[in-house]
Amino acid sequence: MTGPRPPVRVAVIGLGWAGRSIWLPRLAAHPDYLVTAVVDPSAATREAAVASLPSATPLCEVDDLADAAADLAVVAVPNHLHTSVATRLLRRGFSVFLEKPVCLSTREAGELAEAERAGGAMLLAGSAARYRRDVVALCATSGSLGAIRHVDLSWIRARGVPDGVGWFTRRALSGGGASVDLGWHLLDMIEPLLGPVGIVQVAGAVSRDFVNDDASRAGWRRDAASGTTGDVEDTVRALLVTDTGVSVGLRAAWASHEPRDVTEIRVHGSAGNAVLRCTFGFSPNRLPAPVLTVRRHGVTETVAVEPEPVGAEYEHQLARLPELLADPANRGRAISEAHRSVDVIERLYASVPGLEPSSAPGTPGTPDRLPGARPVVRR
């Protein structure tokens, strides 16, 4: 008879907004984890982090992490560093939980896959929306809708342009705008709803009407204004077609003319439709509660969804990680899904008229303007 499983020893790499606000407090409070190290170039930031974590060693560089110091590295560095940091850790045998976007190009996805094989460790992806109770309920309901014909995925913020100390809205550092940020969460819904499908057609359009408007910034993130000018899109609209003939509509916007931040997932089947209206993420400007409805033959039924606190999906994902880490069959799975998502984003950008190829994710270079861009507005 085996005893209780020892806690997973975790090193948190990167103490920006996601590291400080999402992962570190939840890891510290979770009985299945022990934070043994925090890594950040800012001495003040890492010392503040370990003030309440006596088990954690503060480190300046990821290479300072001792081989036996952790069972898992939670990587929450800026987007352009994801692959370089994660591959170094994977090659040393550390399993890695990598914040989304997992990678910024299909080339980087290949580098991660090779590093995972070389080190014998496992990469897991930090995209938590599929762990929400309302999303789980939607996926369970979709099984009764007959053959799925079309899915609409949208996440529209009223005001929510991030700053990220200047890197979030710079394409060379972020890999893209709303397509890479909000769009990654929406693309992560495809697998739970449709299974492991391929995407055979992608067409999209992007615009940049709000990205440099101070009134459209995500004030709830409490980012300090960097003074940089963003060159990424704040809005994306796309149509995808799977290799099974299902069409997928995608719309994501950091800012809009809407009064609230709303996420909506519509599943259209041969026997009925299901609609989930909720708000992903942490914005306080949200719907009061998720609503899941099913319509068959003109009759609409509301499906009960158990309420949960904002951000609970991240705790649900953490609860699953030890089980996922213990199963060797999961090696390669996260990278395969990430490859599909970033391939869609690459092809989406490539389909946009007037958007220079050098502006594709993971590639240096920025365009002079995006379609629909307007002058900077200061308020």
Short mmCIF file of the C-alpha atoms (twelve columns), coordinates in Angstrom:
data_MODEL
# 
_entry.id   MODEL 
# 
loop_
_atom_site.group_PDB 
_atom_site.id 
_atom_site.type_symbol 
_atom_site.label_atom_id 
_atom_site.label_alt_id 
_atom_site.label_comp_id 
_atom_site.label_asym_id 
_atom_site.label_seq_id 
_atom_site.Cartn_x 
_atom_site.Cartn_y 
_atom_site.Cartn_z 
_atom_site.pdbx_PDB_model_num 
ATOM 1   C CA . MET A 1   0.000   0.000  0.000   1 
ATOM 2   C CA . THR A 2   1.502   3.301  -1.048  1 
ATOM 3   C CA . GLY A 3   1.394   6.447  1.047   1 
ATOM 4   C CA . PRO A 4   0.381   9.935  -0.020  1 
ATOM 5   C CA . ARG A 5   2.206   11.353 -3.005  1 
ATOM 6   C CA . PRO A 6   4.911   13.875 -2.044  1 
ATOM 7   C CA . PRO A 7   4.320   17.438 -3.255  1 
ATOM 8   C CA . VAL A 8   5.628   18.455 -6.655  1 
ATOM 9   C CA . ARG A 9   8.637   20.748 -6.184  1 
ATOM 10  C CA . VAL A 10  8.188   23.771 -8.427  1 
ATOM 11  C CA . ALA A 11  10.435  26.528 -9.730  1 
ATOM 12  C CA . VAL A 12  8.550   29.596 -10.995 1 
ATOM 13  C CA . ILE A 13  10.430  31.195 -13.890 1 
ATOM 14  C CA . GLY A 14  9.398   34.794 -14.528 1 
ATOM 15  C CA . LEU A 15  7.607   37.053 -12.058 1 
ATOM 16  C CA . GLY A 16  5.679   39.348 -14.358 1 
ATOM 17  C CA . TRP A 17  1.908   39.735 -14.083 1 
ATOM 18  C CA . ALA A 18  1.101   36.077 -14.838 1 
ATOM 19  C CA . GLY A 19  3.837   34.698 -12.581 1 
ATOM 20  C CA . ARG A 20  2.952   36.968 -9.642  1 
ATOM 21  C CA . SER A 21  -0.819  37.111 -10.001 1 
ATOM 22  C CA . ILE A 22  -1.835  33.740 -11.433 1 
ATOM 23  C CA . TRP A 23  0.708   31.050 -10.673 1 
ATOM 24  C CA . LEU A 24  2.750   31.914 -7.598  1 
ATOM 25  C CA . PRO A 25  -0.149  32.472 -5.142  1 
ATOM 26  C CA . ARG A 26  -2.001  29.383 -6.351  1 
ATOM 27  C CA . LEU A 27  1.068   27.174 -6.203  1 
ATOM 28  C CA . ALA A 28  1.898   28.457 -2.726  1 
ATOM 29  C CA . ALA A 29  -1.624  27.670 -1.479  1 
ATOM 30  C CA . HIS A 30  -1.964  24.257 -3.130  1 
ATOM 31  C CA . PRO A 31  -1.117  21.223 -0.929  1 
ATOM 32  C CA . ASP A 32  0.204   19.243 -3.925  1 
ATOM 33  C CA . TYR A 33  3.006   21.737 -4.629  1 
ATOM 34  C CA . LEU A 34  6.068   23.142 -2.899  1 
ATOM 35  C CA . VAL A 35  7.686   26.231 -4.423  1 
ATOM 36  C CA . THR A 36  11.432  25.654 -4.134  1 
ATOM 37  C CA . ALA A 37  12.757  28.451 -6.366  1 
ATOM 38  C CA . VAL A 38  11.743  31.675 -8.074  1 
ATOM 39  C CA . VAL A 39  13.702  33.070 -11.005 1 
ATOM 40  C CA . ASP A 40  13.574  36.686 -12.171 1 
ATOM 41  C CA . PRO A 41  16.216  39.233 -13.226 1 
ATOM 42  C CA . SER A 42  14.814  41.828 -10.799 1 
ATOM 43  C CA . ALA A 43  16.310  41.418 -7.325  1 
ATOM 44  C CA . ALA A 44  13.513  43.415 -5.706  1 
ATOM 45  C CA . THR A 45  10.826  41.324 -7.416  1 
ATOM 46  C CA . ARG A 46  12.269  37.966 -6.484  1 
ATOM 47  C CA . GLU A 47  13.032  39.018 -2.902  1 
ATOM 48  C CA . ALA A 48  9.447   40.221 -2.491  1 
ATOM 49  C CA . ALA A 49  8.223   36.880 -3.836  1 
ATOM 50  C CA . VAL A 50  10.190  34.758 -1.396  1 
ATOM 51  C CA . ALA A 51  9.343   36.928 1.635   1 
ATOM 52  C CA . SER A 52  6.332   34.673 2.283   1 
ATOM 53  C CA . LEU A 53  7.889   31.522 0.802   1 
ATOM 54  C CA . PRO A 54  10.627  30.245 3.131   1 
ATOM 55  C CA . SER A 55  11.026  27.108 0.995   1 
ATOM 56  C CA . ALA A 56  11.931  29.105 -2.144  1 
ATOM 57  C CA . THR A 57  15.409  30.124 -3.249  1 
ATOM 58  C CA . PRO A 58  15.603  33.388 -5.234  1 
ATOM 59  C CA . LEU A 59  17.636  33.104 -8.446  1 
ATOM 60  C CA . CYS A 60  18.563  35.611 -11.137 1 
ATOM 61  C CA . GLU A 61  18.963  33.284 -14.129 1 
ATOM 62  C CA . VAL A 62  17.276  30.059 -15.178 1 
ATOM 63  C CA . ASP A 63  20.697  28.440 -15.586 1 
ATOM 64  C CA . ASP A 64  21.274  28.994 -11.856 1 
ATOM 65  C CA . LEU A 65  18.593  26.401 -11.087 1 
ATOM 66  C CA . ALA A 66  20.256  23.297 -9.638  1 
ATOM 67  C CA . ASP A 67  19.506  19.990 -11.349 1 
ATOM 68  C CA . ALA A 68  17.767  18.507 -8.298  1 
ATOM 69  C CA . ALA A 69  15.991  21.702 -7.199  1 
ATOM 70  C CA . ALA A 70  12.591  21.076 -8.807  1 
ATOM 71  C CA . ASP A 71  10.353  18.466 -10.406 1 
ATOM 72  C CA . LEU A 72  8.564   21.044 -12.533 1 
ATOM 73  C CA . ALA A 73  9.380   24.495 -13.903 1 
ATOM 74  C CA . VAL A 74  6.450   26.878 -14.397 1 
ATOM 75  C CA . VAL A 75  7.615   29.226 -17.152 1 
ATOM 76  C CA . ALA A 76  5.834   32.607 -17.334 1 
ATOM 77  C CA . VAL A 77  8.391   34.795 -19.089 1 
ATOM 78  C CA . PRO A 78  7.538   37.192 -21.964 1 
ATOM 79  C CA . ASN A 79  6.369   35.454 -25.136 1 
ATOM 80  C CA . HIS A 80  9.568   35.795 -27.149 1 
ATOM 81  C CA . LEU A 81  11.510  33.962 -24.412 1 
ATOM 82  C CA . HIS A 82  9.144   30.989 -24.066 1 
ATOM 83  C CA . THR A 83  10.941  28.634 -26.405 1 
ATOM 84  C CA . SER A 84  14.509  29.535 -25.458 1 
ATOM 85  C CA . VAL A 85  13.849  29.158 -21.716 1 
ATOM 86  C CA . ALA A 86  11.701  26.038 -22.038 1 
ATOM 87  C CA . THR A 87  14.106  24.212 -24.362 1 
ATOM 88  C CA . ARG A 88  17.042  24.831 -21.999 1 
ATOM 89  C CA . LEU A 89  15.043  23.386 -19.109 1 
ATOM 90  C CA . LEU A 90  13.682  20.432 -21.080 1 
ATOM 91  C CA . ARG A 91  17.158  19.459 -22.305 1 
ATOM 92  C CA . ARG A 92  18.350  19.387 -18.684 1 
ATOM 93  C CA . GLY A 93  15.530  16.971 -17.797 1 
ATOM 94  C CA . PHE A 94  13.143  19.423 -16.134 1 
ATOM 95  C CA . SER A 95  9.488   18.974 -16.957 1 
ATOM 96  C CA . VAL A 96  8.021   22.321 -17.980 1 
ATOM 97  C CA . PHE A 97  4.612   23.905 -17.580 1 
ATOM 98  C CA . LEU A 98  4.705   26.664 -20.189 1 
ATOM 99  C CA . GLU A 99  2.330   29.627 -20.079 1 
ATOM 100 C CA . LYS A 100 0.454   30.323 -23.306 1 
ATOM 101 C CA . PRO A 101 1.288   31.003 -26.089 1 
ATOM 102 C CA . VAL A 102 3.425   27.881 -25.896 1 
ATOM 103 C CA . CYS A 103 5.425   29.005 -28.929 1 
ATOM 104 C CA . LEU A 104 5.380   31.712 -31.588 1 
ATOM 105 C CA . SER A 105 5.997   29.661 -34.729 1 
ATOM 106 C CA . THR A 106 5.850   26.131 -36.066 1 
ATOM 107 C CA . ARG A 107 9.647   26.234 -36.115 1 
ATOM 108 C CA . GLU A 108 9.676   26.871 -32.359 1 
ATOM 109 C CA . ALA A 109 7.162   24.040 -31.866 1 
ATOM 110 C CA . GLY A 110 9.666   21.726 -33.531 1 
ATOM 111 C CA . GLU A 111 12.456  22.965 -31.255 1 
ATOM 112 C CA . LEU A 112 10.323  22.268 -28.179 1 
ATOM 113 C CA . ALA A 113 9.453   18.776 -29.421 1 
ATOM 114 C CA . GLU A 114 13.120  17.965 -30.021 1 
ATOM 115 C CA . ALA A 115 14.129  19.289 -26.581 1 
ATOM 116 C CA . GLU A 116 11.393  17.239 -24.903 1 
ATOM 117 C CA . ARG A 117 12.653  14.079 -26.611 1 
ATOM 118 C CA . ALA A 118 16.301  14.838 -25.861 1 
ATOM 119 C CA . GLY A 119 15.789  15.477 -22.144 1 
ATOM 120 C CA . GLY A 120 13.216  12.775 -21.513 1 
ATOM 121 C CA . ALA A 121 11.047  15.278 -19.646 1 
ATOM 122 C CA . MET A 122 7.517   16.488 -20.392 1 
ATOM 123 C CA . LEU A 123 6.086   19.783 -21.581 1 
ATOM 124 C CA . LEU A 124 2.602   20.795 -20.445 1 
ATOM 125 C CA . ALA A 125 0.677   23.836 -21.673 1 
ATOM 126 C CA . GLY A 126 -0.699  26.615 -19.478 1 
ATOM 127 C CA . SER A 127 -3.982  27.305 -21.250 1 
ATOM 128 C CA . ALA A 128 -6.660  26.878 -18.594 1 
ATOM 129 C CA . ALA A 129 -9.965  27.832 -20.260 1 
ATOM 130 C CA . ARG A 130 -10.852 24.201 -21.029 1 
ATOM 131 C CA . TYR A 131 -10.821 23.546 -17.258 1 
ATOM 132 C CA . ARG A 132 -13.665 25.987 -16.524 1 
ATOM 133 C CA . ARG A 133 -16.812 24.287 -15.204 1 
ATOM 134 C CA . ASP A 134 -19.011 26.062 -17.745 1 
ATOM 135 C CA . VAL A 135 -16.773 24.925 -20.614 1 
ATOM 136 C CA . VAL A 136 -16.779 21.356 -19.270 1 
ATOM 137 C CA . ALA A 137 -20.595 21.518 -19.148 1 
ATOM 138 C CA . LEU A 138 -20.728 22.840 -22.722 1 
ATOM 139 C CA . CYS A 139 -18.486 20.037 -23.975 1 
ATOM 140 C CA . ALA A 140 -20.686 17.453 -22.218 1 
ATOM 141 C CA . THR A 141 -23.803 19.016 -23.741 1 
ATOM 142 C CA . SER A 142 -22.363 19.155 -27.261 1 
ATOM 143 C CA . GLY A 143 -22.368 15.367 -27.375 1 
ATOM 144 C CA . SER A 144 -26.172 15.463 -27.630 1 
ATOM 145 C CA . LEU A 145 -26.291 17.895 -30.568 1 
ATOM 146 C CA . GLY A 146 -25.770 15.317 -33.312 1 
ATOM 147 C CA . ALA A 147 -23.078 15.888 -35.922 1 
ATOM 148 C CA . ILE A 148 -21.283 19.184 -35.226 1 
ATOM 149 C CA . ARG A 149 -21.409 21.413 -38.310 1 
ATOM 150 C CA . HIS A 150 -20.071 24.764 -37.093 1 
ATOM 151 C CA . VAL A 151 -18.522 26.339 -33.987 1 
ATOM 152 C CA . ASP A 152 -18.299 30.063 -33.229 1 
ATOM 153 C CA . LEU A 153 -15.591 31.152 -30.766 1 
ATOM 154 C CA . SER A 154 -15.436 34.771 -29.620 1 
ATOM 155 C CA . TRP A 155 -13.890 36.765 -26.791 1 
ATOM 156 C CA . ILE A 156 -14.605 40.483 -27.002 1 
ATOM 157 C CA . ARG A 157 -13.329 42.900 -24.383 1 
ATOM 158 C CA . ALA A 158 -14.770 46.364 -23.911 1 
ATOM 159 C CA . ARG A 159 -11.405 47.762 -22.770 1 
ATOM 160 C CA . GLY A 160 -8.544  45.344 -22.255 1 
ATOM 161 C CA . VAL A 161 -5.396  46.186 -24.216 1 
ATOM 162 C CA . PRO A 162 -2.461  44.896 -22.122 1 
ATOM 163 C CA . ASP A 163 0.821   46.746 -21.846 1 
ATOM 164 C CA . GLY A 164 3.148   44.183 -20.312 1 
ATOM 165 C CA . VAL A 165 5.963   46.684 -19.658 1 
ATOM 166 C CA . GLY A 166 6.065   47.442 -23.350 1 
ATOM 167 C CA . TRP A 167 6.529   43.958 -24.829 1 
ATOM 168 C CA . PHE A 168 2.913   42.784 -25.072 1 
ATOM 169 C CA . THR A 169 1.983   45.093 -27.954 1 
ATOM 170 C CA . ARG A 170 5.295   44.841 -29.851 1 
ATOM 171 C CA . ARG A 171 5.123   42.125 -32.487 1 
ATOM 172 C CA . ALA A 172 8.825   41.283 -32.369 1 
ATOM 173 C CA . LEU A 173 8.477   40.423 -28.657 1 
ATOM 174 C CA . SER A 174 4.915   39.134 -28.363 1 
ATOM 175 C CA . GLY A 175 4.535   37.353 -31.698 1 
ATOM 176 C CA . GLY A 176 1.233   39.109 -32.362 1 
ATOM 177 C CA . GLY A 177 -1.714  40.797 -30.707 1 
ATOM 178 C CA . ALA A 178 -5.204  39.557 -29.859 1 
ATOM 179 C CA . SER A 179 -4.723  36.569 -32.191 1 
ATOM 180 C CA . VAL A 180 -1.843  35.247 -30.080 1 
ATOM 181 C CA . ASP A 181 -3.222  36.332 -26.695 1 
ATOM 182 C CA . LEU A 182 -7.000  35.812 -26.592 1 
ATOM 183 C CA . GLY A 183 -7.047  33.761 -29.779 1 
ATOM 184 C CA . TRP A 184 -4.815  31.088 -28.235 1 
ATOM 185 C CA . HIS A 185 -7.448  30.402 -25.540 1 
ATOM 186 C CA . LEU A 186 -10.183 30.189 -28.177 1 
ATOM 187 C CA . LEU A 187 -8.165  27.849 -30.395 1 
ATOM 188 C CA . ASP A 188 -7.627  25.682 -27.319 1 
ATOM 189 C CA . MET A 189 -11.406 25.058 -27.322 1 
ATOM 190 C CA . ILE A 190 -11.262 23.173 -30.629 1 
ATOM 191 C CA . GLU A 191 -9.832  19.939 -29.217 1 
ATOM 192 C CA . PRO A 192 -12.377 19.518 -26.361 1 
ATOM 193 C CA . LEU A 193 -15.293 20.293 -28.696 1 
ATOM 194 C CA . LEU A 194 -14.265 18.524 -31.910 1 
ATOM 195 C CA . GLY A 195 -11.499 16.121 -30.962 1 
ATOM 196 C CA . PRO A 196 -8.018  15.983 -32.543 1 
ATOM 197 C CA . VAL A 197 -8.939  17.529 -35.891 1 
ATOM 198 C CA . GLY A 198 -6.643  19.184 -38.392 1 
ATOM 199 C CA . ILE A 199 -7.247  22.640 -39.859 1 
ATOM 200 C CA . VAL A 200 -7.151  22.615 -43.656 1 
ATOM 201 C CA . GLN A 201 -8.319  26.170 -44.465 1 
ATOM 202 C CA . VAL A 202 -7.649  29.493 -42.713 1 
ATOM 203 C CA . ALA A 203 -8.665  33.010 -43.749 1 
ATOM 204 C CA . GLY A 204 -8.740  36.073 -41.567 1 
ATOM 205 C CA . ALA A 205 -8.681  39.833 -41.151 1 
ATOM 206 C CA . VAL A 206 -7.131  41.985 -38.429 1 
ATOM 207 C CA . SER A 207 -7.376  45.619 -37.380 1 
ATOM 208 C CA . ARG A 208 -5.733  48.045 -34.965 1 
ATOM 209 C CA . ASP A 209 -8.208  50.725 -33.935 1 
ATOM 210 C CA . PHE A 210 -7.637  50.622 -30.160 1 
ATOM 211 C CA . VAL A 211 -4.144  49.313 -29.426 1 
ATOM 212 C CA . ASN A 212 -2.619  52.779 -28.905 1 
ATOM 213 C CA . ASP A 213 -5.667  54.356 -27.252 1 
ATOM 214 C CA . ASP A 214 -4.892  54.909 -23.552 1 
ATOM 215 C CA . ALA A 215 -8.595  54.718 -22.689 1 
ATOM 216 C CA . SER A 216 -8.693  51.149 -24.036 1 
ATOM 217 C CA . ARG A 217 -5.924  49.771 -21.789 1 
ATOM 218 C CA . ALA A 218 -6.582  46.916 -19.344 1 
ATOM 219 C CA . GLY A 219 -6.557  48.954 -16.142 1 
ATOM 220 C CA . TRP A 220 -7.341  45.883 -14.046 1 
ATOM 221 C CA . ARG A 221 -3.884  44.472 -14.875 1 
ATOM 222 C CA . ARG A 222 -2.280  47.506 -13.178 1 
ATOM 223 C CA . ASP A 223 0.479   47.582 -15.806 1 
ATOM 224 C CA . ALA A 224 2.708   50.636 -15.680 1 
ATOM 225 C CA . ALA A 225 2.463   52.635 -18.901 1 
ATOM 226 C CA . SER A 226 5.565   51.941 -20.960 1 
ATOM 227 C CA . GLY A 227 5.189   54.774 -23.447 1 
ATOM 228 C CA . THR A 228 5.802   52.393 -26.344 1 
ATOM 229 C CA . THR A 229 3.709   52.409 -29.506 1 
ATOM 230 C CA . GLY A 230 2.035   49.102 -30.261 1 
ATOM 231 C CA . ASP A 231 2.305   47.564 -33.734 1 
ATOM 232 C CA . VAL A 232 0.058   44.518 -33.243 1 
ATOM 233 C CA . GLU A 233 -3.608  43.964 -33.987 1 
ATOM 234 C CA . ASP A 234 -6.213  44.476 -31.265 1 
ATOM 235 C CA . THR A 235 -8.930  42.611 -33.203 1 
ATOM 236 C CA . VAL A 236 -9.000  39.474 -35.334 1 
ATOM 237 C CA . ARG A 237 -11.770 37.785 -37.298 1 
ATOM 238 C CA . ALA A 238 -11.185 34.435 -38.981 1 
ATOM 239 C CA . LEU A 239 -12.828 31.410 -40.544 1 
ATOM 240 C CA . LEU A 240 -11.287 27.957 -40.240 1 
ATOM 241 C CA . VAL A 241 -12.304 24.639 -41.803 1 
ATOM 242 C CA . THR A 242 -11.321 21.305 -40.268 1 
ATOM 243 C CA . ASP A 243 -10.330 18.143 -42.092 1 
ATOM 244 C CA . THR A 244 -13.682 16.687 -41.000 1 
ATOM 245 C CA . GLY A 245 -15.611 19.480 -42.751 1 
ATOM 246 C CA . VAL A 246 -16.561 21.507 -39.656 1 
ATOM 247 C CA . SER A 247 -16.297 25.287 -39.984 1 
ATOM 248 C CA . VAL A 248 -15.012 27.372 -37.066 1 
ATOM 249 C CA . GLY A 249 -15.554 31.109 -36.722 1 
ATOM 250 C CA . LEU A 250 -13.026 32.959 -34.572 1 
ATOM 251 C CA . ARG A 251 -13.254 36.522 -33.263 1 
ATOM 252 C CA . ALA A 252 -11.092 38.073 -30.568 1 
ATOM 253 C CA . ALA A 253 -10.727 41.706 -29.537 1 
ATOM 254 C CA . TRP A 254 -8.733  43.430 -26.808 1 
ATOM 255 C CA . ALA A 255 -11.096 46.409 -27.048 1 
ATOM 256 C CA . SER A 256 -14.371 47.274 -28.737 1 
ATOM 257 C CA . HIS A 257 -17.491 49.425 -28.464 1 
ATOM 258 C CA . GLU A 258 -19.225 46.824 -26.277 1 
ATOM 259 C CA . PRO A 259 -20.174 47.646 -22.646 1 
ATOM 260 C CA . ARG A 260 -18.833 44.404 -21.112 1 
ATOM 261 C CA . ASP A 261 -16.204 41.751 -21.696 1 
ATOM 262 C CA . VAL A 262 -18.001 38.711 -23.108 1 
ATOM 263 C CA . THR A 263 -16.853 35.276 -24.236 1 
ATOM 264 C CA . GLU A 264 -19.317 33.338 -26.346 1 
ATOM 265 C CA . ILE A 265 -19.049 29.804 -27.699 1 
ATOM 266 C CA . ARG A 266 -21.758 28.568 -30.064 1 
ATOM 267 C CA . VAL A 267 -21.925 24.945 -31.174 1 
ATOM 268 C CA . HIS A 268 -24.212 24.186 -34.121 1 
ATOM 269 C CA . GLY A 269 -25.146 20.535 -34.590 1 
ATOM 270 C CA . SER A 270 -27.500 18.521 -36.783 1 
ATOM 271 C CA . ALA A 271 -29.793 17.879 -33.778 1 
ATOM 272 C CA . GLY A 272 -29.530 21.209 -31.938 1 
ATOM 273 C CA . ASN A 273 -27.439 24.204 -30.930 1 
ATOM 274 C CA . ALA A 274 -25.711 25.112 -27.663 1 
ATOM 275 C CA . VAL A 275 -24.550 28.564 -26.573 1 
ATOM 276 C CA . LEU A 276 -22.289 29.462 -23.653 1 
ATOM 277 C CA . ARG A 277 -22.051 33.135 -22.678 1 
ATOM 278 C CA . CYS A 278 -19.513 33.940 -19.981 1 
ATOM 279 C CA . THR A 279 -16.331 35.951 -19.477 1 
ATOM 280 C CA . PHE A 280 -12.909 34.339 -19.687 1 
ATOM 281 C CA . GLY A 281 -10.007 35.850 -17.789 1 
ATOM 282 C CA . PHE A 282 -9.749  38.239 -14.858 1 
ATOM 283 C CA . SER A 283 -11.395 41.438 -16.051 1 
ATOM 284 C CA . PRO A 284 -13.895 42.825 -13.502 1 
ATOM 285 C CA . ASN A 285 -16.021 44.183 -16.375 1 
ATOM 286 C CA . ARG A 286 -17.664 40.811 -16.876 1 
ATOM 287 C CA . LEU A 287 -20.995 39.051 -17.108 1 
ATOM 288 C CA . PRO A 288 -22.376 38.321 -13.618 1 
ATOM 289 C CA . ALA A 289 -22.602 34.560 -14.256 1 
ATOM 290 C CA . PRO A 290 -22.192 32.105 -17.127 1 
ATOM 291 C CA . VAL A 291 -25.322 31.073 -19.019 1 
ATOM 292 C CA . LEU A 292 -25.478 27.839 -21.022 1 
ATOM 293 C CA . THR A 293 -28.511 27.236 -23.242 1 
ATOM 294 C CA . VAL A 294 -29.477 24.447 -25.628 1 
ATOM 295 C CA . ARG A 295 -32.025 24.827 -28.427 1 
ATOM 296 C CA . ARG A 296 -33.724 21.929 -30.176 1 
ATOM 297 C CA . HIS A 297 -36.678 22.243 -32.563 1 
ATOM 298 C CA . GLY A 298 -37.254 25.843 -31.533 1 
ATOM 299 C CA . VAL A 299 -37.337 25.090 -27.803 1 
ATOM 300 C CA . THR A 300 -34.644 26.647 -25.599 1 
ATOM 301 C CA . GLU A 301 -33.505 24.992 -22.368 1 
ATOM 302 C CA . THR A 302 -31.118 26.484 -19.816 1 
ATOM 303 C CA . VAL A 303 -28.494 24.064 -18.511 1 
ATOM 304 C CA . ALA A 304 -27.471 24.552 -14.885 1 
ATOM 305 C CA . VAL A 305 -23.825 25.552 -14.459 1 
ATOM 306 C CA . GLU A 306 -22.261 25.517 -11.012 1 
ATOM 307 C CA . PRO A 307 -20.813 28.980 -10.274 1 
ATOM 308 C CA . GLU A 308 -17.163 29.316 -9.357  1 
ATOM 309 C CA . PRO A 309 -14.775 32.152 -8.411  1 
ATOM 310 C CA . VAL A 310 -12.933 34.144 -11.063 1 
ATOM 311 C CA . GLY A 311 -9.726  32.309 -11.976 1 
ATOM 312 C CA . ALA A 312 -10.827 28.942 -10.555 1 
ATOM 313 C CA . GLU A 313 -9.932  27.271 -13.861 1 
ATOM 314 C CA . TYR A 314 -6.242  27.796 -13.065 1 
ATOM 315 C CA . GLU A 315 -6.658  25.923 -9.787  1 
ATOM 316 C CA . HIS A 316 -8.493  23.123 -11.618 1 
ATOM 317 C CA . GLN A 317 -5.597  22.848 -14.054 1 
ATOM 318 C CA . LEU A 318 -3.039  22.756 -11.249 1 
ATOM 319 C CA . ALA A 319 -5.015  19.945 -9.618  1 
ATOM 320 C CA . ARG A 320 -4.607  17.889 -12.809 1 
ATOM 321 C CA . LEU A 321 -0.898  18.493 -13.417 1 
ATOM 322 C CA . PRO A 322 0.527   15.827 -11.039 1 
ATOM 323 C CA . GLU A 323 -1.621  13.194 -12.742 1 
ATOM 324 C CA . LEU A 324 -0.575  14.382 -16.200 1 
ATOM 325 C CA . LEU A 325 3.105   14.429 -15.217 1 
ATOM 326 C CA . ALA A 326 2.884   10.868 -13.931 1 
ATOM 327 C CA . ASP A 327 1.606   9.484  -17.260 1 
ATOM 328 C CA . PRO A 328 4.332   9.082  -19.929 1 
ATOM 329 C CA . ALA A 329 1.610   8.896  -22.591 1 
ATOM 330 C CA . ASN A 330 1.162   12.662 -22.238 1 
ATOM 331 C CA . ARG A 331 4.671   13.369 -23.548 1 
ATOM 332 C CA . GLY A 332 4.369   15.207 -26.849 1 
ATOM 333 C CA . ARG A 333 0.632   15.867 -26.538 1 
ATOM 334 C CA . ALA A 334 0.837   19.520 -25.482 1 
ATOM 335 C CA . ILE A 335 3.382   20.309 -28.194 1 
ATOM 336 C CA . SER A 336 1.199   18.645 -30.830 1 
ATOM 337 C CA . GLU A 337 -1.771  20.826 -29.848 1 
ATOM 338 C CA . ALA A 338 0.438   23.919 -29.649 1 
ATOM 339 C CA . HIS A 339 1.789   23.183 -33.131 1 
ATOM 340 C CA . ARG A 340 -1.756  23.137 -34.500 1 
ATOM 341 C CA . SER A 341 -2.649  26.419 -32.793 1 
ATOM 342 C CA . VAL A 342 0.439   28.320 -33.891 1 
ATOM 343 C CA . ASP A 343 0.131   26.895 -37.409 1 
ATOM 344 C CA . VAL A 344 -3.381  28.360 -37.569 1 
ATOM 345 C CA . ILE A 345 -2.092  31.740 -36.346 1 
ATOM 346 C CA . GLU A 346 0.750   31.722 -38.894 1 
ATOM 347 C CA . ARG A 347 -1.654  30.952 -41.719 1 
ATOM 348 C CA . LEU A 348 -4.152  33.501 -40.443 1 
ATOM 349 C CA . TYR A 349 -1.542  36.274 -40.556 1 
ATOM 350 C CA . ALA A 350 -0.387  35.079 -43.974 1 
ATOM 351 C CA . SER A 351 -3.955  35.412 -45.267 1 
ATOM 352 C CA . VAL A 352 -4.343  39.065 -44.230 1 
ATOM 353 C CA . PRO A 353 -4.109  41.413 -47.235 1 
ATOM 354 C CA . GLY A 354 -1.387  44.017 -46.801 1 
ATOM 355 C CA . LEU A 355 0.211   42.415 -43.751 1 
ATOM 356 C CA . GLU A 356 3.892   41.893 -44.512 1 
ATOM 357 C CA . PRO A 357 5.156   38.290 -44.252 1 
ATOM 358 C CA . SER A 358 7.964   39.497 -41.954 1 
ATOM 359 C CA . SER A 359 5.297   40.211 -39.361 1 
ATOM 360 C CA . ALA A 360 4.472   36.543 -38.865 1 
ATOM 361 C CA . PRO A 361 4.776   35.202 -35.288 1 
ATOM 362 C CA . GLY A 362 8.298   34.558 -34.119 1 
ATOM 363 C CA . THR A 363 9.851   36.536 -36.967 1 
ATOM 364 C CA . PRO A 364 11.636  39.876 -36.476 1 
ATOM 365 C CA . GLY A 365 10.279  42.901 -38.282 1 
ATOM 366 C CA . THR A 366 7.140   44.979 -37.979 1 
ATOM 367 C CA . PRO A 367 4.760   46.523 -40.485 1 
ATOM 368 C CA . ASP A 368 4.297   50.266 -40.826 1 
ATOM 369 C CA . ARG A 369 0.580   49.821 -40.354 1 
ATOM 370 C CA . LEU A 370 -2.131  47.203 -40.071 1 
ATOM 371 C CA . PRO A 371 -5.369  47.308 -42.037 1 
ATOM 372 C CA . GLY A 372 -7.804  49.636 -40.330 1 
ATOM 373 C CA . ALA A 373 -5.185  51.365 -38.192 1 
ATOM 374 C CA . ARG A 374 -5.992  54.913 -37.160 1 
ATOM 375 C CA . PRO A 375 -3.918  57.639 -35.492 1 
ATOM 376 C CA . VAL A 376 -3.000  57.301 -31.831 1 
ATOM 377 C CA . VAL A 377 -5.645  58.738 -29.508 1 
ATOM 378 C CA . ARG A 378 -4.600  60.094 -26.116 1 
ATOM 379 C CA . ARG A 379 -7.232  60.690 -23.462 1 
# 
